[in-house]
Amino acid sequence: MGDSKGASSSRLRQDDYQARTHGLADLEANSAVDAALCRFESVTPLWAGGVIPPRKALKFQHFVGWHARMVVSDLLENGDLRFRIIGDRVMDMFGRRLKAGDLFSGLPHVTFDDYADYFKAIRAGGAYGRYSGVIPFEGQDHRSFEVLDLPAANEEGQPAFLFSFFFLGRAR
């Protein structure tokens, strides 16, 4: 899977963030050499061997320590997200703009212009995503974070859900 680097927006310089997708099969190897991925080491084994787990196999107890810093979304065909579950710390980080049932595209003042291509690449299968940089909302773009986006499959085995894990603080 090729890289999809964040395009420059009207508010953010391209150097302010990176949004890239990588082959899911490379997640384990990348975790061993990428210091930023080490922060997520308690969840990456659930995606071992590049296999997209079924959403039903991912249990609440698998994410101890992450509940407040994770989001579970429907990964829509058009590259949008519909939020299902949003942790309290994530809501605080985004200025309480995220609500269950809302679409990513409907969020006010989003400065992450190429989000649809990024999420489509993950939904196509065989990919995970990493975003690092500033929070992509006007008024919050002075705060940094990292997110690891991992797909989960529906009953038919197709990537249809996104589990996003947030690490707050300096991303670079």
PDB file of C-alpha atoms in Angstrom:
ATOM      1  CA  MET A   1       0.000   0.000   0.000  1.00  0.00           C
ATOM      2  CA  GLY A   2       1.475   3.390  -0.927  1.00  0.00           C
ATOM      3  CA  ASP A   3       1.772   6.408   1.265  1.00  0.00           C
ATOM      4  CA  SER A   4      -0.883   9.114   1.253  1.00  0.00           C
ATOM      5  CA  LYS A   5       0.686  12.253   2.698  1.00  0.00           C
ATOM      6  CA  GLY A   6      -1.508  15.038   4.004  1.00  0.00           C
ATOM      7  CA  ALA A   7      -2.010  17.816   1.507  1.00  0.00           C
ATOM      8  CA  SER A   8      -1.539  21.421   2.487  1.00  0.00           C
ATOM      9  CA  SER A   9      -4.724  23.118   3.673  1.00  0.00           C
ATOM     10  CA  SER A  10      -5.633  26.759   3.894  1.00  0.00           C
ATOM     11  CA  ARG A  11      -4.808  26.783   7.616  1.00  0.00           C
ATOM     12  CA  LEU A  12      -2.101  24.146   8.016  1.00  0.00           C
ATOM     13  CA  ARG A  13       1.295  23.893   6.379  1.00  0.00           C
ATOM     14  CA  GLN A  14       2.090  20.461   5.007  1.00  0.00           C
ATOM     15  CA  ASP A  15       4.761  20.167   7.695  1.00  0.00           C
ATOM     16  CA  ASP A  16       2.071  20.529  10.389  1.00  0.00           C
ATOM     17  CA  TYR A  17       0.775  16.995   9.894  1.00  0.00           C
ATOM     18  CA  GLN A  18       1.328  13.682   8.182  1.00  0.00           C
ATOM     19  CA  ALA A  19      -1.458  11.283   7.348  1.00  0.00           C
ATOM     20  CA  ARG A  20      -0.113   8.061   5.886  1.00  0.00           C
ATOM     21  CA  THR A  21      -1.359   4.577   5.265  1.00  0.00           C
ATOM     22  CA  HIS A  22       0.890   1.542   5.488  1.00  0.00           C
ATOM     23  CA  GLY A  23       0.431  -2.146   4.761  1.00  0.00           C
ATOM     24  CA  LEU A  24      -1.331  -3.866   7.650  1.00  0.00           C
ATOM     25  CA  ALA A  25       0.986  -6.850   7.176  1.00  0.00           C
ATOM     26  CA  ASP A  26       3.877  -4.506   8.060  1.00  0.00           C
ATOM     27  CA  LEU A  27       2.357  -3.350  11.358  1.00  0.00           C
ATOM     28  CA  GLU A  28       4.310  -5.817  13.514  1.00  0.00           C
ATOM     29  CA  ALA A  29       7.649  -5.103  11.824  1.00  0.00           C
ATOM     30  CA  ASN A  30       7.047  -1.350  11.873  1.00  0.00           C
ATOM     31  CA  SER A  31       6.129  -1.510  15.572  1.00  0.00           C
ATOM     32  CA  ALA A  32       9.511  -3.057  16.309  1.00  0.00           C
ATOM     33  CA  VAL A  33      11.468  -0.211  14.686  1.00  0.00           C
ATOM     34  CA  ASP A  34       9.150   2.817  14.969  1.00  0.00           C
ATOM     35  CA  ALA A  35       9.368   4.509  18.373  1.00  0.00           C
ATOM     36  CA  ALA A  36       6.011   6.253  17.826  1.00  0.00           C
ATOM     37  CA  LEU A  37       4.239   2.926  17.235  1.00  0.00           C
ATOM     38  CA  CYS A  38       5.665   1.577  20.501  1.00  0.00           C
ATOM     39  CA  ARG A  39       3.149   3.805  22.287  1.00  0.00           C
ATOM     40  CA  PHE A  40       0.396   1.664  20.804  1.00  0.00           C
ATOM     41  CA  GLU A  41       2.006  -1.729  21.514  1.00  0.00           C
ATOM     42  CA  SER A  42      -0.814  -2.899  23.777  1.00  0.00           C
ATOM     43  CA  VAL A  43      -3.338  -2.837  20.884  1.00  0.00           C
ATOM     44  CA  THR A  44      -1.290  -3.726  17.794  1.00  0.00           C
ATOM     45  CA  PRO A  45      -1.127  -7.483  18.583  1.00  0.00           C
ATOM     46  CA  LEU A  46      -4.882  -7.679  17.966  1.00  0.00           C
ATOM     47  CA  TRP A  47      -4.067  -7.019  14.291  1.00  0.00           C
ATOM     48  CA  ALA A  48      -1.172  -9.527  14.190  1.00  0.00           C
ATOM     49  CA  GLY A  49      -0.122 -11.045  10.899  1.00  0.00           C
ATOM     50  CA  GLY A  50      -1.866  -8.363   8.859  1.00  0.00           C
ATOM     51  CA  VAL A  51      -5.257  -9.907   9.565  1.00  0.00           C
ATOM     52  CA  ILE A  52      -8.233  -7.571   9.884  1.00  0.00           C
ATOM     53  CA  PRO A  53     -10.113  -8.885  12.923  1.00  0.00           C
ATOM     54  CA  PRO A  54     -13.899  -9.029  12.953  1.00  0.00           C
ATOM     55  CA  ARG A  55     -15.376  -6.224  15.010  1.00  0.00           C
ATOM     56  CA  LYS A  56     -17.257  -8.762  17.130  1.00  0.00           C
ATOM     57  CA  ALA A  57     -13.935 -10.359  18.164  1.00  0.00           C
ATOM     58  CA  LEU A  58     -12.650  -7.061  19.595  1.00  0.00           C
ATOM     59  CA  LYS A  59     -13.873  -6.954  23.186  1.00  0.00           C
ATOM     60  CA  PHE A  60     -14.033  -4.020  25.604  1.00  0.00           C
ATOM     61  CA  GLN A  61     -11.440  -5.652  27.867  1.00  0.00           C
ATOM     62  CA  HIS A  62      -8.892  -5.750  25.010  1.00  0.00           C
ATOM     63  CA  PHE A  63      -8.589  -1.979  25.294  1.00  0.00           C
ATOM     64  CA  VAL A  64      -7.950  -1.458  29.007  1.00  0.00           C
ATOM     65  CA  GLY A  65      -6.168   1.862  29.397  1.00  0.00           C
ATOM     66  CA  TRP A  66      -7.385   3.110  26.009  1.00  0.00           C
ATOM     67  CA  HIS A  67     -11.141   3.590  26.508  1.00  0.00           C
ATOM     68  CA  ALA A  68     -10.903   7.338  27.106  1.00  0.00           C
ATOM     69  CA  ARG A  69      -8.455   7.725  24.206  1.00  0.00           C
ATOM     70  CA  MET A  70     -10.165   5.746  21.468  1.00  0.00           C
ATOM     71  CA  VAL A  71     -12.883   6.181  18.882  1.00  0.00           C
ATOM     72  CA  VAL A  72     -14.846   3.458  17.095  1.00  0.00           C
ATOM     73  CA  SER A  73     -16.414   4.491  13.795  1.00  0.00           C
ATOM     74  CA  ASP A  74     -18.184   3.092  10.768  1.00  0.00           C
ATOM     75  CA  LEU A  75     -15.738   3.279   7.863  1.00  0.00           C
ATOM     76  CA  LEU A  76     -17.952   4.404   4.979  1.00  0.00           C
ATOM     77  CA  GLU A  77     -17.321   3.613   1.303  1.00  0.00           C
ATOM     78  CA  ASN A  78     -17.001   7.290   0.358  1.00  0.00           C
ATOM     79  CA  GLY A  79     -14.086   7.795   2.767  1.00  0.00           C
ATOM     80  CA  ASP A  80     -16.162   9.370   5.515  1.00  0.00           C
ATOM     81  CA  LEU A  81     -16.573   8.155   9.096  1.00  0.00           C
ATOM     82  CA  ARG A  82     -19.684   7.871  11.242  1.00  0.00           C
ATOM     83  CA  PHE A  83     -18.674   8.002  14.882  1.00  0.00           C
ATOM     84  CA  ARG A  84     -20.056   5.264  17.157  1.00  0.00           C
ATOM     85  CA  ILE A  85     -18.063   5.438  20.400  1.00  0.00           C
ATOM     86  CA  ILE A  86     -15.896   8.383  21.474  1.00  0.00           C
ATOM     87  CA  GLY A  87     -13.692   8.374  24.538  1.00  0.00           C
ATOM     88  CA  ASP A  88     -13.915  11.290  26.972  1.00  0.00           C
ATOM     89  CA  ARG A  89     -10.306  12.429  26.495  1.00  0.00           C
ATOM     90  CA  VAL A  90     -10.757  12.409  22.721  1.00  0.00           C
ATOM     91  CA  MET A  91     -13.898  14.542  23.043  1.00  0.00           C
ATOM     92  CA  ASP A  92     -12.001  16.975  25.264  1.00  0.00           C
ATOM     93  CA  MET A  93      -9.094  17.078  22.841  1.00  0.00           C
ATOM     94  CA  PHE A  94     -11.387  17.966  19.929  1.00  0.00           C
ATOM     95  CA  GLY A  95     -13.248  20.599  21.917  1.00  0.00           C
ATOM     96  CA  ARG A  96     -16.356  18.419  22.354  1.00  0.00           C
ATOM     97  CA  ARG A  97     -17.061  18.640  18.600  1.00  0.00           C
ATOM     98  CA  LEU A  98     -17.366  14.856  18.172  1.00  0.00           C
ATOM     99  CA  LYS A  99     -20.687  13.165  18.880  1.00  0.00           C
ATOM    100  CA  ALA A 100     -21.879   9.607  18.285  1.00  0.00           C
ATOM    101  CA  GLY A 101     -23.756   9.473  14.978  1.00  0.00           C
ATOM    102  CA  ASP A 102     -21.960  12.469  13.471  1.00  0.00           C
ATOM    103  CA  LEU A 103     -19.976  12.249  10.241  1.00  0.00           C
ATOM    104  CA  PHE A 104     -16.344  13.313  10.027  1.00  0.00           C
ATOM    105  CA  SER A 105     -17.256  15.388   6.959  1.00  0.00           C
ATOM    106  CA  GLY A 106     -19.830  17.294   9.019  1.00  0.00           C
ATOM    107  CA  LEU A 107     -17.356  18.509  11.609  1.00  0.00           C
ATOM    108  CA  PRO A 108     -16.910  22.285  11.601  1.00  0.00           C
ATOM    109  CA  HIS A 109     -13.654  23.801  10.399  1.00  0.00           C
ATOM    110  CA  VAL A 110     -11.815  20.575   9.522  1.00  0.00           C
ATOM    111  CA  THR A 111      -8.344  21.387   8.218  1.00  0.00           C
ATOM    112  CA  PHE A 112      -7.383  17.801   7.236  1.00  0.00           C
ATOM    113  CA  ASP A 113      -8.282  18.170   3.559  1.00  0.00           C
ATOM    114  CA  ASP A 114      -7.409  14.695   2.280  1.00  0.00           C
ATOM    115  CA  TYR A 115      -9.212  12.660   4.936  1.00  0.00           C
ATOM    116  CA  ALA A 116     -11.441  10.854   2.387  1.00  0.00           C
ATOM    117  CA  ASP A 117      -8.469   9.407   0.471  1.00  0.00           C
ATOM    118  CA  TYR A 118      -6.813   8.405   3.747  1.00  0.00           C
ATOM    119  CA  PHE A 119      -9.895   6.580   5.076  1.00  0.00           C
ATOM    120  CA  LYS A 120     -10.681   5.024   1.656  1.00  0.00           C
ATOM    121  CA  ALA A 121      -7.185   3.515   1.570  1.00  0.00           C
ATOM    122  CA  ILE A 122      -7.784   1.893   4.957  1.00  0.00           C
ATOM    123  CA  ARG A 123     -11.247   0.659   3.906  1.00  0.00           C
ATOM    124  CA  ALA A 124      -9.826  -0.868   0.718  1.00  0.00           C
ATOM    125  CA  GLY A 125      -8.218  -3.478   2.968  1.00  0.00           C
ATOM    126  CA  GLY A 126      -4.752  -4.432   3.988  1.00  0.00           C
ATOM    127  CA  ALA A 127      -3.838  -1.022   5.424  1.00  0.00           C
ATOM    128  CA  TYR A 128      -3.575   0.816   8.691  1.00  0.00           C
ATOM    129  CA  GLY A 129      -3.209   4.562   9.080  1.00  0.00           C
ATOM    130  CA  ARG A 130      -1.176   6.968  11.159  1.00  0.00           C
ATOM    131  CA  TYR A 131      -1.836  10.632  11.620  1.00  0.00           C
ATOM    132  CA  SER A 132       0.595  12.798  13.546  1.00  0.00           C
ATOM    133  CA  GLY A 133       0.717  16.512  13.965  1.00  0.00           C
ATOM    134  CA  VAL A 134      -1.675  19.164  15.088  1.00  0.00           C
ATOM    135  CA  ILE A 135      -5.367  18.650  15.826  1.00  0.00           C
ATOM    136  CA  PRO A 136      -7.097  19.258  12.472  1.00  0.00           C
ATOM    137  CA  PHE A 137      -9.675  21.800  13.671  1.00  0.00           C
ATOM    138  CA  GLU A 138      -9.442  25.558  13.684  1.00  0.00           C
ATOM    139  CA  GLY A 139      -9.000  26.735  17.241  1.00  0.00           C
ATOM    140  CA  GLN A 140      -7.423  23.438  18.300  1.00  0.00           C
ATOM    141  CA  ASP A 141      -4.542  23.438  15.792  1.00  0.00           C
ATOM    142  CA  HIS A 142      -2.039  24.547  18.433  1.00  0.00           C
ATOM    143  CA  ARG A 143      -2.260  21.111  20.118  1.00  0.00           C
ATOM    144  CA  SER A 144      -0.403  18.021  18.904  1.00  0.00           C
ATOM    145  CA  PHE A 145      -1.341  14.358  18.908  1.00  0.00           C
ATOM    146  CA  GLU A 146      -0.826  11.021  17.211  1.00  0.00           C
ATOM    147  CA  VAL A 147      -3.481   8.558  16.145  1.00  0.00           C
ATOM    148  CA  LEU A 148      -3.260   4.965  14.996  1.00  0.00           C
ATOM    149  CA  ASP A 149      -6.194   3.916  12.795  1.00  0.00           C
ATOM    150  CA  LEU A 150      -6.888   0.180  12.536  1.00  0.00           C
ATOM    151  CA  PRO A 151      -9.688  -1.451  10.513  1.00  0.00           C
ATOM    152  CA  ALA A 152     -12.109  -4.108  11.726  1.00  0.00           C
ATOM    153  CA  ALA A 153     -14.271  -6.331   9.550  1.00  0.00           C
ATOM    154  CA  ASN A 154     -18.023  -6.759   9.316  1.00  0.00           C
ATOM    155  CA  GLU A 155     -19.769 -10.177   9.209  1.00  0.00           C
ATOM    156  CA  GLU A 156     -18.776 -10.578   5.536  1.00  0.00           C
ATOM    157  CA  GLY A 157     -15.098 -10.042   6.371  1.00  0.00           C
ATOM    158  CA  GLN A 158     -14.907  -6.615   4.711  1.00  0.00           C
ATOM    159  CA  PRO A 159     -13.236  -3.609   6.412  1.00  0.00           C
ATOM    160  CA  ALA A 160     -16.196  -1.589   7.658  1.00  0.00           C
ATOM    161  CA  PHE A 161     -15.143  -0.218  11.053  1.00  0.00           C
ATOM    162  CA  LEU A 162     -12.274   1.911  12.267  1.00  0.00           C
ATOM    163  CA  PHE A 163     -10.667   1.708  15.689  1.00  0.00           C
ATOM    164  CA  SER A 164      -8.678   4.891  16.336  1.00  0.00           C
ATOM    165  CA  PHE A 165      -6.258   5.161  19.252  1.00  0.00           C
ATOM    166  CA  PHE A 166      -5.056   8.584  20.349  1.00  0.00           C
ATOM    167  CA  PHE A 167      -1.859   9.537  22.081  1.00  0.00           C
ATOM    168  CA  LEU A 168      -2.099  13.128  23.274  1.00  0.00           C
ATOM    169  CA  GLY A 169       0.821  15.473  23.460  1.00  0.00           C
ATOM    170  CA  ARG A 170       3.743  16.358  21.269  1.00  0.00           C
ATOM    171  CA  ALA A 171       3.568  14.271  18.107  1.00  0.00           C
ATOM    172  CA  ARG A 172       6.921  15.232  16.664  1.00  0.00           C
TER     173      ARG A 172
END
